CSV table of N, CA, C and O in Angstrom, one decimal:
chain,number,residue,atom,x,y,z
A,27,MET,N,70.6,90.2,91.2
A,27,MET,CA,71.1,89.8,89.9
A,27,MET,C,72.7,90.1,89.9
A,27,MET,O,73.1,91.0,90.6
A,28,LYS,N,73.4,89.2,89.2
A,28,LYS,CA,74.8,89.3,89.1
A,28,LYS,C,75.3,89.5,87.6
A,28,LYS,O,74.6,88.9,86.7
A,29,SER,N,76.3,90.2,87.5
A,29,SER,CA,77.0,90.4,86.2
A,29,SER,C,78.2,89.5,86.2
A,29,SER,O,78.9,89.4,87.2
A,30,ARG,N,78.4,88.8,85.1
A,30,ARG,CA,79.6,87.9,85.0
A,30,ARG,C,80.5,88.3,83.8
A,30,ARG,O,79.9,88.5,82.7
A,31,SER,N,81.8,88.3,84.0
A,31,SER,CA,82.7,88.5,82.9
A,31,SER,C,83.9,87.6,83.2
A,31,SER,O,84.1,87.2,84.3
A,32,GLU,N,84.7,87.4,82.1
A,32,GLU,CA,85.8,86.5,82.2
A,32,GLU,C,87.1,87.2,81.7
A,32,GLU,O,87.0,87.9,80.7
A,33,ILE,N,88.2,86.9,82.3
A,33,ILE,CA,89.5,87.3,81.8
A,33,ILE,C,90.4,86.2,81.9
A,33,ILE,O,90.2,85.3,82.7
A,34,THR,N,91.5,86.2,81.1
A,34,THR,CA,92.5,85.2,81.2
A,34,THR,C,93.8,85.9,81.7
A,34,THR,O,94.1,87.0,81.2
A,35,VAL,N,94.4,85.4,82.8
A,35,VAL,CA,95.5,86.1,83.3
A,35,VAL,C,96.7,86.1,82.3
A,35,VAL,O,97.1,85.1,81.8
A,36,ARG,N,97.1,87.3,82.0
A,36,ARG,CA,98.2,87.5,81.1
A,36,ARG,C,99.6,87.4,81.8
A,36,ARG,O,99.7,87.8,83.0
A,37,TYR,N,100.6,87.1,81.1
A,37,TYR,CA,101.9,87.0,81.7
A,37,TYR,C,102.4,88.3,82.3
A,37,TYR,O,103.0,88.3,83.4
A,38,ALA,N,102.1,89.4,81.7
A,38,ALA,CA,102.5,90.7,82.2
A,38,ALA,C,101.8,91.1,83.5
A,38,ALA,O,102.3,92.0,84.2
A,39,GLU,N,100.7,90.3,83.9
A,39,GLU,CA,100.0,90.6,85.1
A,39,GLU,C,100.6,89.8,86.3
A,39,GLU,O,100.2,90.0,87.4
A,40,THR,N,101.7,89.1,86.1
A,40,THR,CA,102.2,88.2,87.1
A,40,THR,C,103.7,88.6,87.5
A,40,THR,O,104.3,89.3,86.7
A,41,ASP,N,104.1,88.1,88.6
A,41,ASP,CA,105.5,88.3,89.0
A,41,ASP,C,106.3,87.1,88.5
A,41,ASP,O,105.8,86.2,87.8
A,42,GLN,N,107.6,87.0,88.9
A,42,GLN,CA,108.5,85.9,88.5
A,42,GLN,C,108.0,84.5,88.9
A,42,GLN,O,108.3,83.5,88.2
A,43,MET,N,107.1,84.4,89.9
A,43,MET,CA,106.6,83.2,90.3
A,43,MET,C,105.3,82.8,89.6
A,43,MET,O,104.7,81.7,89.9
A,44,GLY,N,104.9,83.6,88.7
A,44,GLY,CA,103.6,83.4,87.9
A,44,GLY,C,102.4,83.7,88.7
A,44,GLY,O,101.3,83.4,88.3
A,45,VAL,N,102.5,84.4,89.8
A,45,VAL,CA,101.4,84.9,90.7
A,45,VAL,C,101.0,86.3,90.3
A,45,VAL,O,101.9,87.1,90.1
A,46,VAL,N,99.7,86.5,90.2
A,46,VAL,CA,99.2,87.9,89.8
A,46,VAL,C,99.6,88.9,90.9
A,46,VAL,O,99.4,88.7,92.1
A,47,TYR,N,100.1,90.0,90.4
A,47,TYR,CA,100.4,91.2,91.2
A,47,TYR,C,99.1,91.7,91.8
A,47,TYR,O,98.1,91.9,91.1
A,48,HIS,N,99.1,92.1,93.1
A,48,HIS,CA,97.9,92.4,93.8
A,48,HIS,C,97.2,93.6,93.2
A,48,HIS,O,95.9,93.7,93.2
A,49,GLY,N,97.8,94.6,92.6
A,49,GLY,CA,97.2,95.7,92.1
A,49,GLY,C,96.3,95.4,90.9
A,49,GLY,O,95.4,96.2,90.5
A,50,ASN,N,96.5,94.3,90.2
A,50,ASN,CA,95.8,94.0,89.0
A,50,ASN,C,94.3,93.6,89.3
A,50,ASN,O,93.4,93.7,88.5
A,51,TYR,N,94.1,93.2,90.6
A,51,TYR,CA,92.7,92.9,91.0
A,51,TYR,C,91.8,94.1,90.8
A,51,TYR,O,90.6,93.9,90.5
A,52,PHE,N,92.3,95.3,91.1
A,52,PHE,CA,91.5,96.5,91.0
A,52,PHE,C,91.1,96.7,89.5
A,52,PHE,O,90.0,97.2,89.2
A,53,THR,N,92.0,96.4,88.6
A,53,THR,CA,91.7,96.5,87.2
A,53,THR,C,90.6,95.5,86.8
A,53,THR,O,89.7,95.9,86.1
A,54,TRP,N,90.7,94.3,87.4
A,54,TRP,CA,89.6,93.4,87.1
A,54,TRP,C,88.3,93.8,87.7
A,54,TRP,O,87.2,93.5,87.1
A,55,PHE,N,88.3,94.5,88.9
A,55,PHE,CA,87.1,95.0,89.4
A,55,PHE,C,86.5,96.0,88.4
A,55,PHE,O,85.2,96.0,88.2
A,56,GLU,N,87.3,96.8,87.8
A,56,GLU,CA,86.8,97.8,86.8
A,56,GLU,C,86.2,97.1,85.6
A,56,GLU,O,85.1,97.5,85.1
A,57,ILE,N,86.8,96.0,85.2
A,57,ILE,CA,86.2,95.2,84.1
A,57,ILE,C,84.8,94.7,84.5
A,57,ILE,O,83.9,94.8,83.7
A,58,GLY,N,84.7,94.2,85.7
A,58,GLY,CA,83.4,93.7,86.2
A,58,GLY,C,82.3,94.9,86.2
A,58,GLY,O,81.2,94.7,85.8
A,59,ARG,N,82.8,96.0,86.7
A,59,ARG,CA,81.9,97.2,86.9
A,59,ARG,C,81.4,97.7,85.5
A,59,ARG,O,80.2,97.9,85.3
A,60,THR,N,82.4,97.8,84.6
A,60,THR,CA,82.0,98.3,83.2
A,60,THR,C,81.1,97.3,82.5
A,60,THR,O,80.2,97.7,81.8
A,61,THR,N,81.3,96.0,82.7
A,61,THR,CA,80.5,95.0,82.1
A,61,THR,C,79.0,95.1,82.7
A,61,THR,O,78.1,95.1,81.9
A,62,LEU,N,78.9,95.3,84.0
A,62,LEU,CA,77.6,95.4,84.6
A,62,LEU,C,76.9,96.7,84.0
A,62,LEU,O,75.7,96.6,83.7
A,63,LEU,N,77.6,97.8,83.9
A,63,LEU,CA,77.0,99.0,83.4
A,63,LEU,C,76.5,98.8,81.9
A,63,LEU,O,75.4,99.2,81.5
A,64,LYS,N,77.3,98.1,81.1
A,64,LYS,CA,76.9,97.8,79.7
A,64,LYS,C,75.7,96.9,79.7
A,64,LYS,O,74.8,97.1,78.8
A,65,GLU,N,75.6,96.0,80.6
A,65,GLU,CA,74.5,95.1,80.6
A,65,GLU,C,73.2,95.8,80.9
A,65,GLU,O,72.1,95.4,80.5
A,66,ILE,N,73.2,96.9,81.7
A,66,ILE,CA,72.0,97.6,81.9
A,66,ILE,C,71.8,98.7,80.9
A,66,ILE,O,70.8,99.5,80.9
A,67,GLY,N,72.7,98.8,79.9
A,67,GLY,CA,72.5,99.7,78.8
A,67,GLY,C,73.2,101.1,78.9
A,67,GLY,O,72.9,102.0,78.2
A,68,TYR,N,74.1,101.2,79.9
A,68,TYR,CA,74.8,102.4,80.1
A,68,TYR,C,76.3,102.2,80.2
A,68,TYR,O,76.8,101.5,81.2
A,69,SER,N,77.1,102.7,79.3
A,69,SER,CA,78.5,102.6,79.4
A,69,SER,C,79.1,103.8,80.1
A,69,SER,O,78.4,104.9,80.2
A,70,TYR,N,80.3,103.7,80.6
A,70,TYR,CA,81.0,104.9,81.2
A,70,TYR,C,81.0,106.0,80.2
A,70,TYR,O,80.8,107.2,80.5
A,71,LYS,N,81.2,105.7,78.9
A,71,LYS,CA,81.3,106.7,77.9
A,71,LYS,C,80.0,107.5,77.8
A,71,LYS,O,79.9,108.7,77.7
A,72,GLU,N,78.9,106.7,77.8
A,72,GLU,CA,77.6,107.4,77.7
A,72,GLU,C,77.3,108.2,79.0
A,72,GLU,O,76.7,109.3,78.9
A,73,LEU,N,77.6,107.7,80.1
A,73,LEU,CA,77.4,108.5,81.4
A,73,LEU,C,78.2,109.8,81.3
A,73,LEU,O,77.7,110.9,81.7
A,74,GLU,N,79.5,109.7,80.9
A,74,GLU,CA,80.3,110.9,80.8
A,74,GLU,C,79.8,111.9,79.8
A,74,GLU,O,79.8,113.1,80.0
A,75,LYS,N,79.2,111.4,78.7
A,75,LYS,CA,78.5,112.3,77.7
A,75,LYS,C,77.3,113.0,78.3
A,75,LYS,O,77.0,114.1,77.9
A,76,SER,N,76.7,112.4,79.4
A,76,SER,CA,75.6,113.0,80.1
A,76,SER,C,76.1,113.8,81.3
A,76,SER,O,75.3,114.2,82.2
A,77,ASN,N,77.4,114.1,81.3
A,77,ASN,CA,78.0,114.9,82.4
A,77,ASN,C,78.0,114.2,83.7
A,77,ASN,O,78.0,114.9,84.8
A,78,ILE,N,78.1,112.9,83.7
A,78,ILE,CA,78.1,112.1,85.0
A,78,ILE,C,79.5,111.4,85.0
A,78,ILE,O,79.9,110.7,84.1
A,79,MET,N,80.1,111.4,86.2
A,79,MET,CA,81.3,110.7,86.5
A,79,MET,C,81.2,109.9,87.7
A,79,MET,O,80.4,110.2,88.6
A,80,LEU,N,81.9,108.8,87.9
A,80,LEU,CA,81.9,107.9,89.0
A,80,LEU,C,83.3,107.7,89.6
A,80,LEU,O,83.8,106.6,89.6
A,81,PRO,N,83.8,108.8,90.2
A,81,PRO,CA,85.2,108.6,90.8
A,81,PRO,C,85.1,107.6,92.0
A,81,PRO,O,84.1,107.6,92.7
A,82,VAL,N,86.2,106.8,92.1
A,82,VAL,CA,86.3,105.9,93.3
A,82,VAL,C,86.6,106.7,94.5
A,82,VAL,O,87.5,107.5,94.5
A,83,ILE,N,85.8,106.5,95.6
A,83,ILE,CA,86.1,107.1,96.8
A,83,ILE,C,86.5,106.2,98.0
A,83,ILE,O,87.0,106.6,99.0
A,84,ASP,N,86.4,104.9,97.7
A,84,ASP,CA,86.8,103.9,98.6
A,84,ASP,C,87.0,102.5,97.9
A,84,ASP,O,86.2,102.3,97.0
A,85,VAL,N,87.9,101.8,98.3
A,85,VAL,CA,88.2,100.5,97.7
A,85,VAL,C,88.7,99.5,98.7
A,85,VAL,O,89.4,99.9,99.6
A,86,SER,N,88.3,98.2,98.5
A,86,SER,CA,88.9,97.2,99.4
A,86,SER,C,89.0,95.9,98.6
A,86,SER,O,88.3,95.6,97.6
A,87,CYS,N,90.0,95.1,99.0
A,87,CYS,CA,90.1,93.7,98.4
A,87,CYS,C,90.6,92.8,99.5
A,87,CYS,O,91.6,93.1,100.2
A,88,LYS,N,90.0,91.6,99.6
A,88,LYS,CA,90.5,90.6,100.4
A,88,LYS,C,91.0,89.5,99.5
A,88,LYS,O,90.3,88.9,98.7
A,89,TYR,N,92.3,89.2,99.7
A,89,TYR,CA,92.9,88.1,98.9
A,89,TYR,C,92.8,86.8,99.6
A,89,TYR,O,93.2,86.7,100.7
A,90,ILE,N,92.3,85.8,98.9
A,90,ILE,CA,92.0,84.5,99.5
A,90,ILE,C,93.0,83.4,99.0
A,90,ILE,O,93.5,82.7,99.8
A,91,ASP,N,93.2,83.4,97.7
A,91,ASP,CA,94.1,82.5,97.1
A,91,ASP,C,94.7,83.1,95.8
A,91,ASP,O,94.1,84.1,95.3
A,92,ALA,N,95.8,82.7,95.4
A,92,ALA,CA,96.6,83.3,94.3
A,92,ALA,C,96.0,82.9,93.0
A,92,ALA,O,95.7,81.8,92.7
A,93,ALA,N,95.8,84.0,92.2
A,93,ALA,CA,95.5,83.8,90.7
A,93,ALA,C,96.9,83.7,90.1
A,93,ALA,O,97.9,84.3,90.5
A,94,LYS,N,97.0,82.8,89.0
A,94,LYS,CA,98.3,82.6,88.4
A,94,LYS,C,98.2,82.7,86.9
A,94,LYS,O,97.1,82.7,86.3
A,95,TYR,N,99.3,82.8,86.3
A,95,TYR,CA,99.4,83.0,84.8
A,95,TYR,C,98.5,81.9,84.1
A,95,TYR,O,98.5,80.8,84.5
A,96,ASP,N,97.8,82.4,83.2
A,96,ASP,CA,96.9,81.6,82.3
A,96,ASP,C,95.6,81.1,82.9
A,96,ASP,O,94.8,80.4,82.3
A,97,ASP,N,95.4,81.4,84.2
A,97,ASP,CA,94.1,81.1,84.8
A,97,ASP,C,93.0,81.9,84.1
A,97,ASP,O,93.2,83.0,83.8
A,98,VAL,N,91.9,81.3,84.0
A,98,VAL,CA,90.7,82.0,83.5
A,98,VAL,C,89.9,82.4,84.8
A,98,VAL,O,89.6,81.6,85.6
A,99,ILE,N,89.7,83.7,84.9
A,99,ILE,CA,89.1,84.3,86.1
A,99,ILE,C,87.6,84.7,85.7
A,99,ILE,O,87.4,85.4,84.7
A,100,THR,N,86.7,84.3,86.5
A,100,THR,CA,85.3,84.8,86.4
A,100,THR,C,85.1,85.9,87.4
A,100,THR,O,85.4,85.7,88.6
A,101,ILE,N,84.7,87.0,86.9
A,101,ILE,CA,84.4,88.2,87.8
A,101,ILE,C,82.9,88.3,87.9
A,101,ILE,O,82.2,88.5,87.0
A,102,GLU,N,82.4,88.2,89.2
A,102,GLU,CA,81.0,88.4,89.5
A,102,GLU,C,80.9,89.7,90.1
A,102,GLU,O,81.5,90.0,91.1
A,103,SER,N,80.0,90.5,89.6
A,103,SER,CA,79.8,91.9,90.1
A,103,SER,C,78.3,92.2,90.4
A,103,SER,O,77.5,91.7,89.6
A,104,THR,N,78.1,92.8,91.5
A,104,THR,CA,76.8,93.2,91.9
A,104,THR,C,76.8,94.7,92.5
A,104,THR,O,77.9,95.2,92.7
A,105,VAL,N,75.7,95.2,92.7
A,105,VAL,CA,75.6,96.5,93.4
A,105,VAL,C,75.3,96.1,94.8
A,105,VAL,O,74.2,95.5,95.1
A,106,GLU,N,76.2,96.5,95.7
A,106,GLU,CA,76.0,96.2,97.1
A,106,GLU,C,75.0,97.2,97.7
A,106,GLU,O,74.2,96.9,98.6
A,107,GLU,N,75.2,98.5,97.4
A,107,GLU,CA,74.3,99.5,97.9
A,107,GLU,C,74.3,100.7,97.0
A,107,GLU,O,75.3,101.1,96.4
A,108,ILE,N,73.2,101.3,96.9
A,108,ILE,CA,73.1,102.6,96.1
A,108,ILE,C,72.3,103.5,97.0
A,108,ILE,O,71.1,103.2,97.3
A,109,LYS,N,72.9,104.6,97.4
A,109,LYS,CA,72.3,105.5,98.4
A,109,LYS,C,72.8,106.9,98.2
A,109,LYS,O,74.0,107.1,98.3
A,110,GLY,N,71.8,107.8,98.1
A,110,GLY,CA,72.2,109.2,97.9
A,110,GLY,C,73.1,109.4,96.7
A,110,GLY,O,72.8,109.0,95.6
A,111,VAL,N,74.3,110.0,96.9
A,111,VAL,CA,75.2,110.2,95.8
A,111,VAL,C,76.3,109.1,95.7
A,111,VAL,O,77.3,109.3,95.0
A,112,ARG,N,76.1,108.0,96.4
A,112,ARG,CA,77.1,107.0,96.4
A,112,ARG,C,76.5,105.6,95.9
A,112,ARG,O,75.4,105.3,96.1
A,113,ILE,N,77.4,104.9,95.3
A,113,ILE,CA,77.1,103.5,94.9
A,113,ILE,C,78.3,102.6,95.2
A,113,ILE,O,79.4,103.0,95.0
A,114,THR,N,78.0,101.5,95.8
A,114,THR,CA,79.1,100.5,96.1
A,114,THR,C,78.8,99.2,95.3
A,114,THR,O,77.7,98.7,95.3
A,115,PHE,N,79.8,98.9,94.6
A,115,PHE,CA,79.8,97.6,93.8
A,115,PHE,C,80.6,96.6,94.6
A,115,PHE,O,81.6,96.9,95.3
A,116,SER,N,80.2,95.3,94.5
A,116,SER,CA,81.0,94.2,95.1
A,116,SER,C,81.4,93.2,94.1
A,116,SER,O,80.7,93.1,93.1
A,117,TYR,N,82.5,92.6,94.3
A,117,TYR,CA,83.1,91.7,93.3
A,117,TYR,C,83.6,90.4,94.0
A,117,TYR,O,84.1,90.5,95.1
A,118,ASN,N,83.3,89.3,93.3
A,118,ASN,CA,83.9,88.0,93.7
A,118,ASN,C,84.7,87.5,92.5
A,118,ASN,O,84.1,87.5,91.4
A,119,LEU,N,85.9,87.1,92.7
A,119,LEU,CA,86.8,86.6,91.6
A,119,LEU,C,87.0,85.1,91.8
A,119,LEU,O,87.5,84.7,92.9
A,120,TYR,N,86.6,84.3,90.8
A,120,TYR,CA,86.8,82.9,90.9
A,120,TYR,C,87.7,82.4,89.8
A,120,TYR,O,87.7,82.9,88.7
A,121,ARG,N,88.5,81.3,90.1
A,121,ARG,CA,89.2,80.6,89.1
A,121,ARG,C,88.2,79.7,88.4
A,121,ARG,O,87.5,78.9,89.1
A,122,LYS,N,88.1,79.8,87.1
A,122,LYS,CA,87.0,79.0,86.4
A,122,LYS,C,87.2,77.5,86.5
A,122,LYS,O,86.2,76.8,86.7
A,123,ASP,N,88.5,77.0,86.4
A,123,ASP,CA,88.7,75.6,86.4
A,123,ASP,C,88.1,74.9,87.6
A,123,ASP,O,87.6,73.8,87.5
A,124,ASP,N,88.3,75.4,88.8
A,124,ASP,CA,87.8,74.8,90.0
A,124,ASP,C,86.8,75.6,90.9
A,124,ASP,O,86.5,75.2,91.9
A,125,ASN,N,86.4,76.7,90.3
A,125,ASN,CA,85.4,77.6,91.0
A,125,ASN,C,85.9,78.0,92.3
A,125,ASN,O,85.1,78.3,93.2
A,126,LYS,N,87.2,78.1,92.5
A,126,LYS,CA,87.8,78.6,93.8
A,126,LYS,C,87.7,80.1,93.9
A,126,LYS,O,88.1,80.8,93.0
A,127,LEU,N,87.2,80.6,95.0
A,127,LEU,CA,87.1,82.0,95.3
A,127,LEU,C,88.5,82.5,95.6
A,127,LEU,O,89.2,82.0,96.5
A,128,LEU,N,89.0,83.4,94.7
A,128,LEU,CA,90.4,83.9,94.9
A,128,LEU,C,90.4,85.3,95.6
A,128,LEU,O,91.4,85.5,96.3
A,129,ALA,N,89.4,86.1,95.4
A,129,ALA,CA,89.4,87.4,96.0
A,129,ALA,C,88.0,88.0,96.0
A,129,ALA,O,87.2,87.6,95.2
A,130,LYS,N,87.8,88.9,97.0
A,130,LYS,CA,86.5,89.6,97.0
A,130,LYS,C,86.8,91.0,97.4
A,130,LYS,O,87.7,91.3,98.1
A,131,GLY,N,86.0,91.9,96.9
A,131,GLY,CA,86.2,93.3,97.2
A,131,GLY,C,85.1,94.2,96.9
A,131,GLY,O,84.0,93.7,96.4
A,132,THR,N,85.3,95.5,97.1
A,132,THR,CA,84.3,96.5,96.9
A,132,THR,C,84.9,97.7,96.3
A,132,THR,O,86.1,98.0,96.6
A,133,THR,N,84.2,98.5,95.6
A,133,THR,CA,84.5,99.9,95.2
A,133,THR,C,83.3,100.7,95.5
A,133,THR,O,82.2,100.4,95.1
A,134,THR,N,83.6,101.9,96.1
A,134,THR,CA,82.5,102.8,96.3
A,134,THR,C,82.8,104.1,95.5
A,134,THR,O,83.9,104.5,95.4
A,135,HIS,N,81.8,104.6,94.8
A,135,HIS,CA,81.9,105.7,93.9
A,135,HIS,C,80.9,106.8,94.3
A,135,HIS,O,79.8,106.5,94.8
A,136,ALA,N,81.2,108.0,93.9
A,136,ALA,CA,80.3,109.1,94.1
A,136,ALA,C,79.7,109.5,92.7
A,136,ALA,O,80.4,109.4,91.7
A,137,PHE,N,78.5,109.8,92.6
A,137,PHE,CA,77.9,110.3,91.4
A,137,PHE,C,78.2,111.8,91.4
A,137,PHE,O,77.7,112.6,92.3
A,138,VAL,N,79.0,112.3,90.5
A,138,VAL,CA,79.3,113.7,90.4
A,138,VAL,C,79.2,114.2,88.9
A,138,VAL,O,79.3,113.4,88.0
A,139,THR,N,79.1,115.5,88.8
A,139,THR,CA,79.2,116.1,87.4
A,139,THR,C,80.7,116.1,87.0
A,139,THR,O,81.6,115.9,87.8
A,140,THR,N,80.9,116.5,85.8
A,140,THR,CA,82.3,116.7,85.3
A,140,THR,C,83.0,117.8,86.1
A,140,THR,O,84.3,117.9,86.0
A,141,ASP,N,82.3,118.6,86.8
A,141,ASP,CA,82.9,119.6,87.7
A,141,ASP,C,83.1,119.1,89.1
A,141,ASP,O,83.4,119.8,90.0
A,142,PHE,N,82.9,117.8,89.3
A,142,PHE,CA,83.0,117.1,90.6
A,142,PHE,C,82.0,117.6,91.6
A,142,PHE,O,82.3,117.6,92.8
A,143,LYS,N,80.9,118.0,91.2
A,143,LYS,CA,79.8,118.4,92.1
A,143,LYS,C,78.9,117.2,92.3
A,143,LYS,O,78.5,116.6,91.3
A,144,PRO,N,78.6,116.8,93.5
A,144,PRO,CA,77.7,115.7,93.7
A,144,PRO,C,76.3,115.9,93.1
A,144,PRO,O,75.8,117.0,93.0
A,145,ILE,N,75.8,114.8,92.6
A,145,ILE,CA,74.5,114.9,91.9
A,145,ILE,C,73.5,113.8,92.4
A,145,ILE,O,74.0,112.7,92.8
A,146,ASN,N,72.3,114.2,92.5
A,146,ASN,CA,71.3,113.2,92.9
A,146,ASN,C,70.9,112.3,91.7
A,146,ASN,O,70.1,112.7,90.9
A,147,PHE,N,71.6,111.2,91.6
A,147,PHE,CA,71.5,110.4,90.4
A,147,PHE,C,70.1,109.8,90.3
A,147,PHE,O,69.6,109.8,89.2
A,148,LYS,N,69.5,109.4,91.4
A,148,LYS,CA,68.1,108.9,91.3
A,148,LYS,C,67.1,109.9,90.7
A,148,LYS,O,66.3,109.6,89.9
A,149,LYS,N,67.3,111.2,91.1
A,149,LYS,CA,66.4,112.2,90.6
A,149,LYS,C,66.5,112.5,89.1
A,149,LYS,O,65.5,112.6,88.4
A,150,TYR,N,67.8,112.6,88.6
A,150,TYR,CA,68.0,113.0,87.3
A,150,TYR,C,68.2,111.9,86.3
A,150,TYR,O,68.0,112.1,85.1
A,151,TYR,N,68.5,110.7,86.8
A,151,TYR,CA,68.7,109.5,85.9
A,151,TYR,C,68.0,108.3,86.4
A,151,TYR,O,68.5,107.3,86.7
A,152,SER,N,66.7,108.5,86.6
A,152,SER,CA,65.9,107.5,87.3
A,152,SER,C,65.9,106.1,86.6
A,152,SER,O,65.9,105.1,87.3
A,153,GLU,N,65.9,106.1,85.3
A,153,GLU,CA,65.8,104.9,84.6
A,153,GLU,C,67.1,104.1,84.8
A,153,GLU,O,67.0,102.9,85.1
A,154,CYS,N,68.2,104.7,84.7
A,154,CYS,CA,69.5,104.0,85.0
A,154,CYS,C,69.6,103.6,86.5
A,154,CYS,O,70.0,102.5,86.8
A,155,TYR,N,69.1,104.4,87.3
A,155,TYR,CA,69.1,104.1,88.8
A,155,TYR,C,68.3,102.9,89.0
A,155,TYR,O,68.7,102.0,89.8
A,156,GLU,N,67.1,102.8,88.5
A,156,GLU,CA,66.2,101.6,88.7
A,156,GLU,C,66.9,100.3,88.2
A,156,GLU,O,66.8,99.3,88.8
A,157,LYS,N,67.6,100.4,87.0
A,157,LYS,CA,68.3,99.2,86.5
A,157,LYS,C,69.4,98.8,87.4
A,157,LYS,O,69.7,97.6,87.6
A,158,LEU,N,70.1,99.8,88.0
A,158,LEU,CA,71.2,99.5,89.0
A,158,LEU,C,70.7,98.8,90.2
A,158,LEU,O,71.3,97.9,90.7
A,159,VAL,N,69.5,99.2,90.7
A,159,VAL,CA,68.9,98.7,91.9
A,159,VAL,C,68.6,97.2,91.6
A,159,VAL,O,68.7,96.4,92.5
A,160,GLU,N,68.3,96.8,90.4
A,160,GLU,CA,68.0,95.4,90.1
A,160,GLU,C,69.3,94.5,90.3
A,160,GLU,O,69.2,93.3,90.6
A,161,TYR,N,70.5,95.1,90.4
A,161,TYR,CA,71.7,94.3,90.6
A,161,TYR,C,72.1,94.4,92.1
A,161,TYR,O,73.1,93.8,92.4
A,162,CYS,N,71.2,95.0,92.9
A,162,CYS,CA,71.5,95.0,94.4
A,162,CYS,C,71.4,93.6,94.9
A,162,CYS,O,70.5,92.8,94.5
A,163,GLN,N,72.3,93.2,95.8
A,163,GLN,CA,72.3,91.9,96.4
A,163,GLN,C,71.1,91.6,97.2
A,163,GLN,O,70.6,92.4,97.9
């Protein structure tokens, strides 16, 4: 299953040539991830209230083509892997007008408490875990 969200590239996200600054793609990955979590009924806010945090421990992005000012970008997000105390989300970013793949990437997170101690998410939050598994590729 895939989660889809859309953003429109803002002028502030671009350089003088109207091309999106590379660091903004990671913000878009976060939009995709938070949308996916909301779709399964769990927001970051709710997880944090339950003493769960998901710090990023690894990130990658492959840039394929430039996103530009005012492009509408579709963010497709899935769960690539969920294993032990780690979860990896994958993202594909497409320009909506021509469905051109612009970038793809991943973020890996650890399930930890607010004290940054690893937690067995499957054991303590099995309902959320099962919903995340549905988004596995």
